Short mmCIF file of C-alpha atoms in Angstrom, two decimals:
data_model
loop_
_atom_site.label_atom_id
_atom_site.label_comp_id
_atom_site.label_asym_id
_atom_site.label_seq_id
_atom_site.Cartn_x
_atom_site.Cartn_y
_atom_site.Cartn_z
CA PRO A 208 -14.32 28.21 19.74
CA GLY A 209 -11.82 30.61 18.26
CA THR A 210 -10.05 27.98 16.14
CA SER A 211 -10.55 26.41 12.72
CA CYS A 212 -9.25 23.00 13.85
CA PHE A 213 -10.84 20.47 16.18
CA MET A 214 -7.49 18.78 16.95
CA LEU A 215 -7.23 20.42 20.38
CA PRO A 216 -5.84 19.08 23.68
CA GLU A 217 -9.44 18.42 24.71
CA THR A 218 -9.84 16.22 21.64
CA PHE A 219 -6.89 14.07 22.62
CA ASP A 220 -8.24 13.81 26.17
CA PHE A 221 -11.59 12.63 24.78
CA ILE A 222 -9.90 10.05 22.55
CA ALA A 223 -7.91 8.69 25.48
CA GLU A 224 -10.99 8.47 27.73
CA PHE A 225 -13.13 6.88 25.02
CA ALA A 226 -10.41 4.32 24.21
CA ALA A 227 -9.99 3.41 27.88
CA ARG A 228 -13.72 2.78 28.30
CA ALA A 229 -13.93 0.73 25.12
CA GLN A 230 -10.87 -1.35 25.96
CA ALA A 231 -12.31 -2.10 29.40
CA LEU A 232 -15.19 -3.73 27.53
CA GLY A 233 -12.86 -5.69 25.26
CA ILE A 234 -13.47 -3.39 22.29
CA GLU A 235 -10.60 -2.28 20.07
CA VAL A 236 -10.60 1.35 18.95
CA LEU A 237 -9.73 2.43 15.41
CA VAL A 238 -9.42 6.18 14.82
CA GLU A 239 -9.85 7.66 11.35
CA VAL A 240 -8.40 11.14 11.03
CA HIS A 241 -6.70 13.14 8.29
CA SER A 242 -4.25 15.52 9.89
CA TYR A 243 -0.61 16.54 10.20
CA TYR A 244 1.47 13.38 10.35
CA ARG A 245 2.73 13.99 13.88
CA ARG A 246 -0.88 14.05 15.12
CA GLN A 247 -1.32 10.56 13.71
CA ILE A 248 1.67 9.39 15.74
CA GLU A 249 0.27 11.01 18.90
CA ILE A 250 -3.18 9.51 18.44
CA ALA A 251 -1.77 6.04 17.76
CA GLN A 252 -0.32 6.01 21.26
CA LYS A 253 -3.80 6.38 22.75
CA VAL A 254 -5.81 3.84 20.73
CA ASP A 255 -5.52 0.34 19.32
CA TRP A 256 -5.41 1.23 15.62
CA VAL A 257 -5.10 4.17 13.25
CA TYR A 258 -5.23 4.43 9.48
CA ASP A 259 -1.91 5.08 7.75
CA PHE A 260 -3.20 7.85 5.50
CA ALA A 261 0.31 9.19 4.87
CA LEU A 262 1.22 6.04 2.98
CA PRO A 263 -0.77 6.53 -0.26
CA PRO A 264 0.66 9.95 -1.21
CA LEU A 265 4.15 8.92 -0.10
CA VAL A 266 4.08 5.82 -2.32
CA LEU A 267 2.94 7.99 -5.22
CA HIS A 268 5.68 10.51 -4.44
CA ALA A 269 8.29 7.74 -4.45
CA LEU A 270 7.12 6.37 -7.81
CA PHE A 271 6.73 9.79 -9.44
CA ASN A 272 10.06 11.19 -8.19
CA LYS A 273 12.08 7.94 -8.22
CA THR A 274 13.19 8.45 -4.64
CA ALA A 275 12.20 6.71 -1.42
CA GLY A 276 13.61 9.40 0.87
CA PRO A 277 10.35 10.78 2.34
CA LEU A 278 8.78 7.30 2.38
CA LYS A 279 11.75 5.92 4.31
CA GLN A 280 11.51 8.81 6.76
CA TRP A 281 7.88 7.90 7.41
CA ILE A 282 8.60 4.18 7.72
CA GLY A 283 11.15 5.03 10.39
CA ILE A 284 8.66 6.90 12.59
CA ARG A 285 5.20 5.66 11.61
CA PRO A 286 3.03 3.82 14.16
CA ASN A 287 2.97 0.09 13.54
CA ASN A 288 -0.52 -0.29 15.00
CA ALA A 289 -1.94 0.89 11.69
CA LEU A 290 -4.27 -0.24 8.97
CA THR A 291 -2.25 0.32 5.81
CA VAL A 292 -4.24 1.66 2.87
CA LEU A 293 -3.64 2.98 -0.62
CA ASP A 294 -7.27 3.79 -1.37
CA THR A 295 -10.59 4.07 0.43
CA HIS A 296 -14.14 5.20 -0.37
CA ASP A 297 -12.79 8.74 -0.09
CA GLY A 298 -9.97 10.43 -1.97
CA ILE A 299 -6.19 10.30 -1.71
CA GLY A 300 -5.21 12.44 1.29
CA ILE A 301 -2.74 15.25 0.80
CA ILE A 302 -2.88 16.99 4.17
CA ASP A 303 -1.36 13.88 5.79
CA ILE A 304 2.12 14.56 4.37
CA GLY A 305 2.00 18.36 4.17
CA ALA A 306 3.01 21.05 6.64
CA ASP A 307 0.90 21.56 9.76
CA SER A 308 -2.16 23.35 8.37
CA SER A 309 -3.38 24.21 11.88
CA LYS A 310 -0.50 26.69 12.17
CA PRO A 311 -0.48 30.18 10.65
CA VAL A 312 1.10 30.24 7.22
CA SER A 313 3.98 32.28 8.62
CA ASP A 314 4.72 29.53 11.17
CA ARG A 315 4.45 26.46 8.94
CA ALA A 316 8.13 26.46 8.03
CA GLY A 317 8.76 25.40 11.62
CA HIS A 318 6.31 22.51 11.23
CA PRO A 319 7.21 21.05 7.83
CA GLY A 320 5.53 18.12 6.18
CA LEU A 321 7.11 14.92 4.94
CA VAL A 322 7.50 16.48 1.49
CA PRO A 323 8.11 20.15 0.59
CA PRO A 324 5.14 22.23 -0.63
CA ALA A 325 6.42 22.43 -4.22
CA GLU A 326 6.73 18.63 -4.44
CA LEU A 327 3.28 18.23 -2.92
CA ASP A 328 1.82 20.52 -5.57
CA ALA A 329 3.67 18.57 -8.27
CA LEU A 330 2.32 15.29 -6.89
CA VAL A 331 -1.27 16.55 -7.23
CA ASP A 332 -0.58 17.83 -10.74
CA THR A 333 0.90 14.45 -11.73
CA ILE A 334 -2.20 12.62 -10.50
CA HIS A 335 -4.34 14.97 -12.59
CA ALA A 336 -2.11 14.40 -15.63
CA ASN A 337 -2.00 10.61 -15.16
CA SER A 338 -5.79 10.46 -14.97
CA GLY A 339 -6.21 12.53 -18.11
CA GLY A 340 -7.68 15.37 -16.09
CA GLN A 341 -10.48 13.21 -14.66
CA SER A 342 -9.32 13.62 -11.05
CA ARG A 343 -9.32 17.40 -11.49
CA GLN A 344 -13.01 17.26 -12.41
CA ALA A 345 -13.73 15.33 -9.18
CA THR A 346 -11.52 17.23 -6.74
CA GLY A 347 -11.99 20.33 -4.63
CA ALA A 348 -14.82 22.76 -5.28
CA ALA A 349 -15.30 21.24 -8.74
CA ALA A 350 -17.62 18.49 -7.51
CA SER A 351 -19.44 19.33 -4.28
CA ASN A 352 -16.67 18.01 -2.04
CA LEU A 353 -16.87 18.29 1.71
CA ASP A 354 -13.10 18.67 1.87
CA LEU A 355 -10.41 20.26 -0.24
CA TYR A 356 -7.48 18.21 1.05
CA GLN A 357 -8.04 15.01 -0.94
CA VAL A 358 -7.61 14.17 -4.60
CA ASN A 359 -10.52 12.06 -5.83
CA CYS A 360 -9.20 9.37 -8.15
CA THR A 361 -8.74 5.62 -8.17
CA PHE A 362 -5.22 4.67 -7.19
CA TYR A 363 -4.87 2.73 -10.44
CA ASP A 364 -5.68 5.84 -12.48
CA ALA A 365 -3.41 7.96 -10.29
CA LEU A 366 -0.62 5.72 -11.62
CA ALA A 367 -1.78 6.12 -15.23
CA ARG A 368 -3.08 2.53 -15.22
CA ASP A 369 0.49 1.24 -15.12
CA ASP A 370 0.27 -2.38 -13.95
CA ARG A 371 3.90 -2.55 -12.87
CA ALA A 372 3.73 0.63 -10.80
CA TYR A 373 0.44 -0.49 -9.28
CA LEU A 374 1.79 -3.85 -8.14
CA ILE A 375 4.93 -2.22 -6.76
CA ALA A 376 2.71 0.11 -4.73
CA ARG A 377 0.69 -2.82 -3.39
CA ALA A 378 3.83 -4.78 -2.55
CA ILE A 379 5.12 -1.83 -0.51
CA GLN A 380 1.79 -1.62 1.31
CA PHE A 381 1.78 -5.34 2.13
CA PHE A 382 5.39 -5.37 3.34
CA LEU A 383 4.89 -2.64 5.95
CA PRO A 384 3.93 -3.42 9.55
CA GLY A 385 0.22 -3.25 10.25
CA VAL A 386 -2.93 -4.76 8.80
CA PRO A 387 -3.31 -4.23 5.03
CA GLN A 388 -6.73 -3.07 3.89
CA VAL A 389 -7.61 -3.19 0.18
CA TYR A 390 -10.60 -1.19 -1.04
CA TYR A 391 -12.88 -3.11 -3.40
CA VAL A 392 -12.19 -0.83 -6.38
CA GLY A 393 -8.47 -1.15 -5.73
CA LEU A 394 -8.75 -4.92 -5.46
CA LEU A 395 -10.07 -4.98 -9.02
CA ALA A 396 -7.60 -2.31 -10.26
CA GLY A 397 -10.61 -0.16 -10.99
CA GLU A 398 -10.72 2.92 -13.19
CA ASN A 399 -12.41 6.26 -12.60
CA ASP A 400 -16.19 6.11 -12.96
CA MET A 401 -16.89 9.32 -14.84
CA ALA A 402 -20.46 8.30 -15.63
CA LEU A 403 -21.31 7.96 -11.93
CA LEU A 404 -19.55 11.26 -11.21
CA GLU A 405 -21.63 12.96 -13.89
CA ARG A 406 -24.87 11.51 -12.53
CA SER A 407 -24.25 12.28 -8.88
CA GLY A 408 -22.05 15.37 -9.03
CA VAL A 409 -20.20 14.03 -5.97
CA GLY A 410 -16.44 13.95 -6.40
CA ARG A 411 -15.83 10.86 -4.29
CA ASP A 412 -18.13 8.81 -6.49
CA ILE A 413 -15.38 8.68 -9.11
CA ASN A 414 -13.90 5.91 -6.95
CA ARG A 415 -17.15 4.17 -6.03
CA HIS A 416 -18.01 2.20 -9.14
CA ARG A 417 -20.94 -0.17 -8.73
CA TYR A 418 -19.76 -3.40 -10.29
CA SER A 419 -22.03 -5.89 -12.00
CA ARG A 420 -21.27 -9.58 -11.61
CA ALA A 421 -20.05 -9.68 -15.21
CA GLU A 422 -17.66 -6.79 -14.55
CA ILE A 423 -16.29 -8.53 -11.46
CA ASP A 424 -15.72 -11.77 -13.37
CA ALA A 425 -13.95 -9.89 -16.17
CA ALA A 426 -11.76 -7.97 -13.71
CA LEU A 427 -10.72 -11.16 -11.93
CA ARG A 428 -9.35 -12.49 -15.22
CA ARG A 429 -7.03 -9.52 -15.70
CA PRO A 430 -3.34 -10.34 -15.09
CA VAL A 431 -2.84 -7.31 -12.83
CA VAL A 432 -5.70 -8.47 -10.57
CA GLN A 433 -4.45 -12.07 -10.55
CA ASP A 434 -1.01 -10.82 -9.53
CA LEU A 435 -2.52 -8.65 -6.80
CA LEU A 436 -4.41 -11.64 -5.42
CA ASP A 437 -1.13 -13.57 -5.40
CA LEU A 438 0.47 -10.78 -3.37
CA ILE A 439 -2.43 -10.93 -0.92
CA ARG A 440 -2.01 -14.70 -0.56
CA LEU A 441 1.69 -14.15 0.01
CA ARG A 442 1.05 -11.54 2.70
CA ASN A 443 -1.57 -13.71 4.42
CA GLY A 444 0.34 -16.96 4.15
CA HIS A 445 4.04 -16.39 4.80
CA PRO A 446 4.99 -16.87 8.48
CA ALA A 447 7.81 -14.32 8.38
CA PHE A 448 5.18 -11.56 8.44
CA ASN A 449 4.49 -12.56 12.04
CA GLY A 450 8.10 -11.84 12.96
CA ALA A 451 10.46 -8.88 13.02
CA PHE A 452 10.42 -6.10 10.41
CA ASP A 453 13.51 -4.32 9.14
CA LEU A 454 13.90 -1.31 6.86
CA GLN A 455 17.25 -2.12 5.33
CA ALA A 456 19.87 0.46 4.44
CA SER A 457 19.93 1.42 0.76
CA ASP A 458 20.30 4.44 -1.46
CA ASP A 459 17.12 6.45 -1.99
CA GLU A 460 16.54 5.01 -5.46
CA ARG A 461 15.87 1.68 -3.75
CA LEU A 462 13.55 0.53 -1.02
CA ALA A 463 14.46 -2.69 0.81
CA LEU A 464 12.07 -4.23 3.36
CA ARG A 465 12.60 -7.54 5.15
CA TRP A 466 10.71 -9.74 7.61
CA CYS A 467 12.17 -12.61 9.58
CA GLN A 468 10.76 -15.16 12.01
CA GLY A 469 13.10 -17.94 13.00
CA ARG A 470 14.43 -19.45 9.78
CA ALA A 471 11.55 -18.10 7.71
CA TRP A 472 12.26 -14.82 5.95
CA ILE A 473 10.96 -12.73 3.10
CA ALA A 474 12.31 -9.56 1.51
CA LEU A 475 11.12 -6.92 -0.93
CA THR A 476 13.46 -4.75 -2.97
CA VAL A 477 12.06 -2.01 -5.20
CA GLY A 478 14.17 -0.17 -7.74
CA LEU A 479 12.44 3.16 -8.26
CA ALA A 480 14.57 4.38 -11.16
CA GLN A 481 13.48 1.53 -13.45
CA ARG A 482 10.44 0.40 -11.45
CA THR A 483 11.79 -3.07 -10.76
CA LEU A 484 10.45 -5.41 -8.12
CA LEU A 485 12.21 -8.32 -6.41
CA ILE A 486 10.55 -10.55 -3.83
CA GLU A 487 12.66 -13.33 -2.38
CA GLY A 488 12.39 -15.55 0.64
CA ALA A 489 12.33 -18.90 2.34
CA LEU A 490 9.52 -20.70 4.09
CA MET A 491 11.12 -23.19 6.47
CA VAL A 492 8.00 -25.10 7.39
CA ALA A 493 7.52 -28.86 6.95
CA GLY A 494 10.47 -29.04 4.60
CA GLU A 495 8.79 -26.79 2.04
CA ALA A 496 9.96 -23.58 0.44
CA PRO A 497 8.26 -21.27 -2.03
CA GLY A 498 9.75 -20.06 -5.27
CA LEU A 499 9.09 -16.34 -5.62
CA LEU A 500 9.37 -14.44 -8.86
CA ARG A 501 11.61 -11.55 -9.68
CA TRP A 502 9.61 -9.23 -11.93
CA GLN A 503 11.47 -7.94 -14.95
CA GLY A 504 8.63 -7.85 -17.43
CA VAL A 505 6.85 -10.89 -15.98
CA ALA A 506 4.44 -11.45 -13.10
CA PRO A 507 5.95 -10.67 -9.70
CA SER A 508 4.95 -13.15 -7.06
CA ARG A 509 3.45 -16.46 -8.10
CA TRP A 510 3.36 -18.94 -5.25
CA LEU A 511 4.96 -22.26 -6.16
CA GLY A 512 4.96 -25.35 -4.01
CA PHE A 513 8.50 -26.61 -3.62
CA ASP A 514 9.08 -28.97 -6.56
CA SER A 515 12.54 -30.54 -6.38
CA LYS A 516 12.66 -31.62 -10.05
CA ALA A 517 11.55 -28.23 -11.32
CA TRP A 518 13.94 -26.56 -8.91
CA GLN A 519 16.89 -28.62 -10.13
CA ALA A 520 15.94 -27.94 -13.75
CA LEU A 521 15.88 -24.23 -13.08
CA GLN A 522 19.26 -24.40 -11.39
CA GLN A 523 20.61 -25.95 -14.57
CA GLU A 524 19.63 -22.73 -16.32
CA VAL A 525 21.95 -20.73 -14.06
CA ILE A 526 19.17 -19.03 -12.16
CA PRO A 527 20.44 -17.25 -9.03
CA VAL A 528 19.72 -18.94 -5.72
CA GLN A 529 19.76 -17.80 -2.13
CA VAL A 530 21.48 -19.99 0.46
CA VAL A 531 19.52 -20.35 3.71
CA GLY A 532 21.18 -22.75 6.09
CA ALA A 533 21.52 -26.05 4.27
CA LEU A 534 18.67 -25.31 1.89
CA GLN A 535 18.96 -23.46 -1.37
CA VAL A 536 15.85 -21.58 -2.39
CA VAL A 537 15.23 -20.38 -5.90
CA VAL A 538 14.58 -16.64 -5.91
CA ASP A 539 14.37 -15.93 -9.62
CA LEU A 540 11.96 -18.07 -11.59
CA GLY A 541 10.41 -17.87 -15.03
CA LEU A 542 6.72 -18.73 -15.15
CA ASP A 543 4.33 -18.55 -18.06
CA ARG A 544 1.20 -16.61 -17.09
CA ALA A 545 -0.92 -19.48 -18.40
CA GLU A 546 0.68 -21.99 -16.04
CA GLU A 547 -1.32 -22.74 -12.91
CA PRO A 548 0.72 -22.51 -9.70
CA ARG A 549 1.30 -25.90 -8.12
CA ALA A 550 0.35 -24.85 -4.61
CA ARG A 551 -1.22 -21.84 -2.99
CA PRO A 552 -0.65 -21.80 0.75
CA GLY A 553 -1.99 -18.91 2.77
CA GLY A 554 -5.01 -17.43 4.44
CA PRO A 555 -8.00 -15.60 3.02
CA ALA A 556 -7.55 -12.50 0.94
CA ARG A 557 -8.51 -9.26 2.60
CA GLY A 558 -10.80 -6.92 0.75
#
């Protein structure tokens, strides 16, 4: 009573008590809440898992503004017991990186968000522009929304259906600590469903397309979806992701993430100015190592079983290599999209 926000001390006490009872029964607790980013950090200390809802708008901000500054700030403080997402059945959260909306407007300067208000407004406007105005028709009071703090749009359309930007965004998601979750529309690089929005009048339905089997089959043949599935296999299959994570020092036009477990390692470097993507690594298991693609106009991360003859042939072409102990691992390969990878280690894709 007397407040417009339910995020009160009593709420946190309830969360802690509920989590304790569930954990005593062997049940893990996942909390879903859109709120000021520091609340997410507080809640994560009381439960097993939270959703990283700050990640989607921060990745968009980085790609739109060609700077990883706010994203790096978040990576440095974010809870690692998180399900990382870029899209869900709801919209793209904005409140999660803004100033503390539970405070009076006059007091919000003392509780700033991860990005300034003007940049947050520009981010929303860019999503609307990239989607050709479709997201504007589905957002806020325009389409019977229960909330006004999310932009309703597929993540693919928020990036103007730019395959390169989309795969960079997914690579960032997969390289952060936590458990990656990929929404089914995002898995298929889905576009806004304006027909469903028109029929239902519900803004969130723009990102809830009901796929036929034929549409699924067609989507799975698209190069951007094939590349995304490769990234999922990489994330599920490389042992370094079970090791130690490091946000490496770099200027804000670059984002460099690295994982290491024993002699296995994998690293992601994103150049935001030109939207370049480099994945390199070594898999020191049973004498095998993967070749991982640098993407400069070609697909980013095809798994390759270690093929000594092909490797030596590529070396002859003066392709850069990375020295790891006594083993040289090719980190920059050329692969025709029509060529079938020779091996695909890794676990099941998450959807």
